[in-house]
XYZ file of N, CA and C in Angstrom:
420
model
N 13.731 -1.970 -5.904
C 13.759 -0.728 -5.155
C 14.186 -1.043 -3.721
N 15.109 -0.279 -3.214
C 15.591 -0.455 -1.844
C 14.657 0.250 -0.847
N 14.771 -0.127 0.419
C 13.938 0.447 1.477
C 14.016 1.973 1.477
N 15.234 2.508 1.477
C 15.419 3.960 1.551
C 14.802 4.656 0.340
N 14.931 4.043 -0.832
C 14.347 4.620 -2.046
C 12.822 4.679 -1.941
N 12.240 3.611 -1.413
C 10.785 3.559 -1.254
C 10.328 4.669 -0.310
N 10.964 4.759 0.854
C 10.577 5.759 1.856
C 10.794 7.167 1.321
N 11.904 7.403 0.646
C 12.164 8.730 0.077
C 11.115 9.099 -0.970
N 10.707 8.133 -1.787
C 9.677 8.398 -2.799
C 8.347 8.747 -2.131
N 7.993 8.022 -1.073
C 6.761 8.320 -0.340
C 6.854 9.711 0.282
N 7.988 10.031 0.886
C 8.174 11.345 1.516
C 8.008 12.467 0.496
N 8.605 12.294 -0.669
C 8.510 13.313 -1.719
C 7.073 13.465 -2.200
N 6.407 12.357 -2.465
C 5.027 12.407 -2.974
C 4.056 12.990 -1.949
N 4.207 12.594 -0.688
C 3.275 13.038 0.354
C 3.695 14.364 0.977
N 4.900 14.834 0.628
C 5.439 16.082 1.179
C 5.535 16.015 2.705
N 6.170 14.929 3.167
C 6.375 14.709 4.598
C 7.830 14.329 4.841
N 8.217 14.281 6.108
C 9.570 13.846 6.461
C 9.715 12.350 6.195
N 10.953 11.879 6.166
C 11.160 10.441 5.958
C 10.635 9.632 7.145
N 10.689 10.191 8.350
C 10.117 9.490 9.505
C 8.608 9.326 9.336
N 7.936 10.404 8.924
C 6.495 10.320 8.687
C 6.198 9.365 7.535
N 7.034 9.398 6.506
C 6.838 8.511 5.356
C 6.953 7.050 5.776
N 7.903 6.737 6.642
C 8.064 5.359 7.114
C 6.831 4.918 7.905
N 6.306 5.808 8.737
C 5.115 5.494 9.523
C 3.898 5.319 8.617
N 3.737 6.212 7.648
C 2.634 6.099 6.690
C 2.741 4.817 5.868
N 3.956 4.469 5.482
C 4.167 3.254 4.694
C 3.762 2.026 5.489
N 4.223 1.943 6.727
C 3.859 0.805 7.579
C 2.344 0.705 7.716
N 1.698 1.810 8.057
C 0.251 1.805 8.279
C -0.516 1.442 7.007
N -0.086 1.974 5.881
C -0.786 1.703 4.618
C -0.608 0.253 4.187
N 0.616 -0.266 4.282
C 0.848 -1.657 3.883
C 0.116 -2.627 4.807
N 0.089 -2.339 6.110
C -0.636 -3.207 7.043
C -2.135 -3.176 6.760
N -2.658 -2.007 6.426
C -4.077 -1.895 6.093
C -4.367 -2.593 4.769
N -3.455 -2.463 3.817
C -3.611 -3.163 2.541
C -3.642 -4.674 2.762
N -2.810 -5.169 3.669
C -2.788 -6.604 3.973
C -4.130 -7.071 4.541
N -4.842 -6.180 5.232
C -6.183 -6.515 5.723
C -7.205 -6.534 4.594
N -6.958 -5.745 3.555
C -7.955 -5.522 2.503
C -7.867 -6.514 1.347
N -6.668 -7.053 1.089
C -6.503 -8.007 -0.012
C -6.279 -9.406 0.557
N -6.332 -10.397 -0.304
C -6.149 -11.774 0.162
C -4.742 -11.968 0.728
N -4.621 -12.909 1.646
C -3.316 -13.193 2.252
C -2.313 -13.634 1.199
N -2.758 -14.408 0.225
C -1.860 -14.859 -0.840
C -1.343 -13.709 -1.679
N -2.223 -12.763 -2.006
C -1.801 -11.605 -2.795
C -0.869 -10.716 -1.982
N -1.161 -10.541 -0.704
C -0.285 -9.746 0.157
C 1.102 -10.379 0.224
N 1.149 -11.701 0.314
C 2.431 -12.412 0.346
C 3.177 -12.232 -0.973
N 2.463 -12.286 -2.088
C 3.099 -12.089 -3.395
C 3.726 -10.699 -3.497
N 3.031 -9.688 -3.000
C 3.592 -8.334 -2.998
C 4.792 -8.252 -2.056
N 4.645 -8.830 -0.865
C 5.717 -8.784 0.133
C 6.999 -9.394 -0.408
N 6.865 -10.462 -1.167
C 8.020 -11.154 -1.733
C 8.861 -10.227 -2.610
N 8.230 -9.235 -3.223
C 8.938 -8.331 -4.124
C 9.429 -7.048 -3.449
N 9.116 -6.886 -2.176
C 9.533 -5.677 -1.468
C 10.811 -5.915 -0.682
N 11.572 -4.857 -0.436
C 12.813 -5.012 0.320
C 12.549 -5.316 1.791
N 13.577 -5.852 2.430
C 13.511 -6.107 3.864
C 13.187 -4.795 4.564
N 12.322 -4.878 5.539
C 11.893 -3.689 6.252
C 10.519 -3.219 5.800
N 10.131 -3.598 4.597
C 8.791 -3.295 4.087
C 7.955 -4.559 3.952
N 8.606 -5.652 3.605
C 7.895 -6.904 3.328
C 7.050 -7.392 4.498
N 7.566 -7.270 5.707
C 6.842 -7.786 6.874
C 5.537 -7.044 7.145
N 5.410 -5.816 6.656
C 4.166 -5.064 6.872
C 2.990 -5.681 6.118
N 3.290 -6.482 5.109
C 2.232 -7.148 4.342
C 1.989 -8.579 4.801
N 2.862 -9.089 5.644
C 2.734 -10.483 6.103
C 2.020 -10.519 7.444
N 1.051 -11.413 7.534
C 0.300 -11.560 8.774
C 0.545 -12.955 9.324
N 0.572 -13.092 10.640
C 0.715 -14.438 11.196
C -0.510 -15.275 10.838
N -0.327 -16.596 10.704
C -1.480 -17.437 10.370
C -2.536 -17.356 11.466
N -3.809 -17.415 11.094
C -4.869 -17.352 12.096
C -4.808 -18.553 13.031
N -5.141 -18.328 14.281
C -5.084 -19.387 15.290
C -6.100 -20.488 15.018
N -7.185 -20.153 14.359
C -8.250 -21.134 14.131
C -7.874 -22.183 13.089
N -6.804 -21.929 12.329
C -6.406 -22.872 11.299
C -7.120 -22.652 9.979
N -8.129 -21.796 9.984
C -8.831 -21.474 8.741
C -8.107 -20.336 8.046
N -8.180 -20.329 6.739
C -7.550 -19.258 5.975
C -8.185 -17.916 6.290
N -7.375 -16.885 6.321
C -7.903 -15.552 6.586
C -8.336 -14.912 5.285
N -9.539 -14.374 5.287
C -10.082 -13.746 4.093
C -9.890 -12.240 4.172
N -9.825 -11.622 3.013
C -9.715 -10.174 2.942
C -10.980 -9.544 3.515
N -10.805 -8.412 4.176
C -11.947 -7.658 4.680
C -12.384 -6.701 3.585
N -13.665 -6.526 3.448
C -14.190 -5.672 2.386
C -14.507 -4.287 2.934
N -13.790 -3.279 2.445
C -14.098 -1.889 2.770
C -13.543 -0.999 1.669
N -14.155 0.168 1.527
C -13.803 1.091 0.460
C -12.643 2.008 0.812
N -12.386 2.943 -0.086
C -11.263 3.862 0.064
C -11.392 4.739 1.302
N -12.584 5.280 1.551
C -12.774 6.135 2.724
C -12.445 5.405 4.016
N -12.926 4.178 4.130
C -12.636 3.363 5.316
C -11.158 3.003 5.373
N -10.550 2.744 4.229
C -9.118 2.431 4.170
C -8.315 3.594 4.751
N -8.595 4.804 4.277
C -7.878 5.991 4.768
C -8.147 6.188 6.255
N -9.392 5.970 6.693
C -9.717 6.122 8.112
C -8.919 5.137 8.963
N -8.798 3.900 8.482
C -8.036 2.892 9.230
C -6.556 3.258 9.305
N -6.023 3.808 8.226
C -4.631 4.277 8.263
C -4.516 5.423 9.267
N -5.434 6.381 9.205
C -5.404 7.550 10.090
C -5.562 7.170 11.556
N -6.256 6.070 11.836
C -6.487 5.636 13.220
C -5.287 4.935 13.844
N -4.285 4.635 13.060
C -3.111 3.942 13.608
C -2.258 4.916 14.412
N -1.514 4.399 15.385
C -0.679 5.273 16.211
C 0.333 6.059 15.372
N 0.579 7.277 15.773
C 1.594 8.165 15.192
C 1.263 8.637 13.779
N 0.004 8.500 13.362
C -0.397 8.982 12.040
C -1.152 10.297 12.208
N -0.707 11.306 11.492
C -1.383 12.599 11.466
C -2.564 12.473 10.507
N -3.770 12.616 11.035
C -4.978 12.456 10.215
C -4.964 13.342 8.974
N -4.362 14.522 9.087
C -4.364 15.482 7.977
C -3.573 14.985 6.770
N -2.644 14.066 6.990
C -1.813 13.594 5.874
C -2.103 12.143 5.489
N -3.072 11.524 6.129
C -3.348 10.105 5.857
C -3.733 9.869 4.400
N -4.596 10.689 3.841
C -5.017 10.504 2.449
C -3.865 10.642 1.475
N -3.060 11.687 1.659
C -1.886 11.882 0.796
C -0.891 10.751 0.994
N -0.786 10.261 2.221
C 0.124 9.154 2.506
C -0.298 7.873 1.817
N -1.588 7.564 1.863
C -2.097 6.365 1.183
C -1.802 6.456 -0.311
N -2.077 7.598 -0.903
C -1.803 7.798 -2.325
C -0.323 7.613 -2.632
N 0.533 8.213 -1.812
C 1.982 8.128 -2.033
C 2.484 6.697 -1.905
N 2.001 5.969 -0.908
C 2.456 4.590 -0.701
C 1.973 3.688 -1.834
N 0.705 3.790 -2.212
C 0.196 2.932 -3.284
C 0.877 3.235 -4.617
N 1.145 4.502 -4.878
C 1.839 4.868 -6.117
C 3.264 4.332 -6.110
N 3.939 4.446 -4.976
C 5.312 3.944 -4.870
C 5.329 2.423 -4.925
N 4.337 1.783 -4.327
C 4.230 0.324 -4.393
C 4.132 -0.132 -5.843
N 3.363 0.594 -6.642
C 3.231 0.250 -8.062
C 4.596 0.232 -8.748
N 5.473 1.144 -8.358
C 6.807 1.222 -8.961
C 7.757 0.159 -8.423
N 7.469 -0.350 -7.228
C 8.400 -1.257 -6.550
C 8.185 -2.728 -6.885
N 6.998 -3.066 -7.363
C 6.688 -4.470 -7.656
C 6.370 -4.620 -9.139
N 6.262 -5.868 -9.576
C 5.959 -6.106 -10.988
C 4.558 -5.599 -11.326
N 4.396 -5.256 -12.572
C 3.100 -4.754 -13.043
C 1.992 -5.769 -12.775
N 2.255 -7.051 -13.072
C 1.236 -8.083 -12.876
C 0.809 -8.194 -11.418
N 1.778 -8.206 -10.507
C 1.432 -8.329 -9.083
C 0.639 -7.118 -8.608
N 1.054 -5.933 -9.041
C 0.328 -4.735 -8.627
C -1.095 -4.760 -9.178
N -1.238 -5.105 -10.441
C -2.576 -5.147 -11.040
C -3.447 -6.215 -10.394
N -2.853 -7.342 -10.007
C -3.614 -8.379 -9.298
C -4.113 -7.862 -7.953
N -3.286 -7.098 -7.259
C -3.694 -6.532 -5.970
C -4.782 -5.482 -6.166
N -4.586 -4.579 -7.110
C -5.557 -3.514 -7.360
C -6.899 -4.094 -7.814
N -6.868 -5.220 -8.498
C -8.106 -5.865 -8.944
C -8.972 -6.303 -7.762
N -8.374 -6.477 -6.587
C -9.125 -6.869 -5.391
C -9.709 -5.663 -4.658
N -9.401 -4.469 -5.130
C -9.861 -3.243 -4.486
C -10.977 -2.606 -5.313
N -11.857 -1.836 -4.660
C -12.868 -1.110 -5.431
C -12.202 -0.144 -6.421
N -12.908 0.159 -7.496
C -12.365 1.036 -8.541
C -11.935 2.398 -8.003
N -12.563 2.868 -6.932
C -12.235 4.182 -6.381
C -10.771 4.281 -5.944
N -10.112 3.167 -5.675
C -8.705 3.210 -5.281
C -7.832 3.734 -6.414
N -8.254 3.514 -7.643
C -7.465 3.978 -8.790
C -7.347 5.499 -8.807
N -8.298 6.182 -8.171
C -8.270 7.646 -8.104
C -7.052 8.162 -7.348
N -6.547 7.390 -6.404
C -5.448 7.879 -5.569
C -4.084 7.379 -6.024
N -4.058 6.557 -7.055
C -2.782 6.081 -7.595
C -2.394 7.013 -8.728
N -1.279 7.719 -8.537
C -0.842 8.694 -9.537
C -0.606 8.011 -10.874
N -1.063 8.637 -11.957
C -0.795 8.058 -13.275
C 0.689 8.102 -13.587
N 1.113 7.151 -14.367
C 2.509 7.112 -14.785
C 2.628 7.927 -16.056
N 3.630 8.771 -16.089
C 3.828 9.616 -17.260
C 4.630 8.918 -18.329
N 5.816 9.396 -18.567
C 6.641 8.948 -19.690
C 7.250 7.573 -19.483
N 7.025 6.948 -18.333
C 7.644 5.663 -18.068
C 7.092 4.521 -18.889
N 5.971 4.737 -19.538
C 5.426 3.710 -20.410
C 4.637 2.637 -19.696
N 4.411 2.786 -18.403
C 3.627 1.796 -17.682
C 2.157 2.170 -17.739
N 1.331 1.274 -17.276
C -0.119 1.422 -17.336
C -0.578 2.667 -16.580
N -1.475 3.411 -17.166
C -2.106 4.540 -16.495
C -3.488 4.075 -16.071
N -3.751 4.087 -14.770
C -5.014 3.582 -14.249
C -6.149 4.501 -14.626
N -7.250 3.867 -14.985
C -8.438 4.610 -15.344
C -8.510 4.938 -16.818
N -7.499 4.546 -17.586
C -7.546 4.840 -19.023
C -7.771 3.573 -19.813
């Protein structure tokens, strides 16, 4: 999936402009990078197009110790996205759902499932089920 395709899919799902979709995508991917392990974030980033991949990559910690994922639920995840600059709080929840659903389509099934496995089950509520595409429907 190309950068423009990803952003357009997020815009359509969240019912926002492409500029808002790009901002929501950046904020959601950066927050996801805080929530999952650095290795898993890197694995996802490797499969994303230029312009999206860097949002999942974090600089190595100065202490030399590996950075661990921070533990927080869906409500806190959405709040952290909403607290980022240029994010309209009213669309943060829809934006998170749109980005995570589009991410599922942009990366391999195994990588996406490995990432989702690091999140609380409540995250599956915001990932749109796949219809006729034959891919996994979360929660079933």
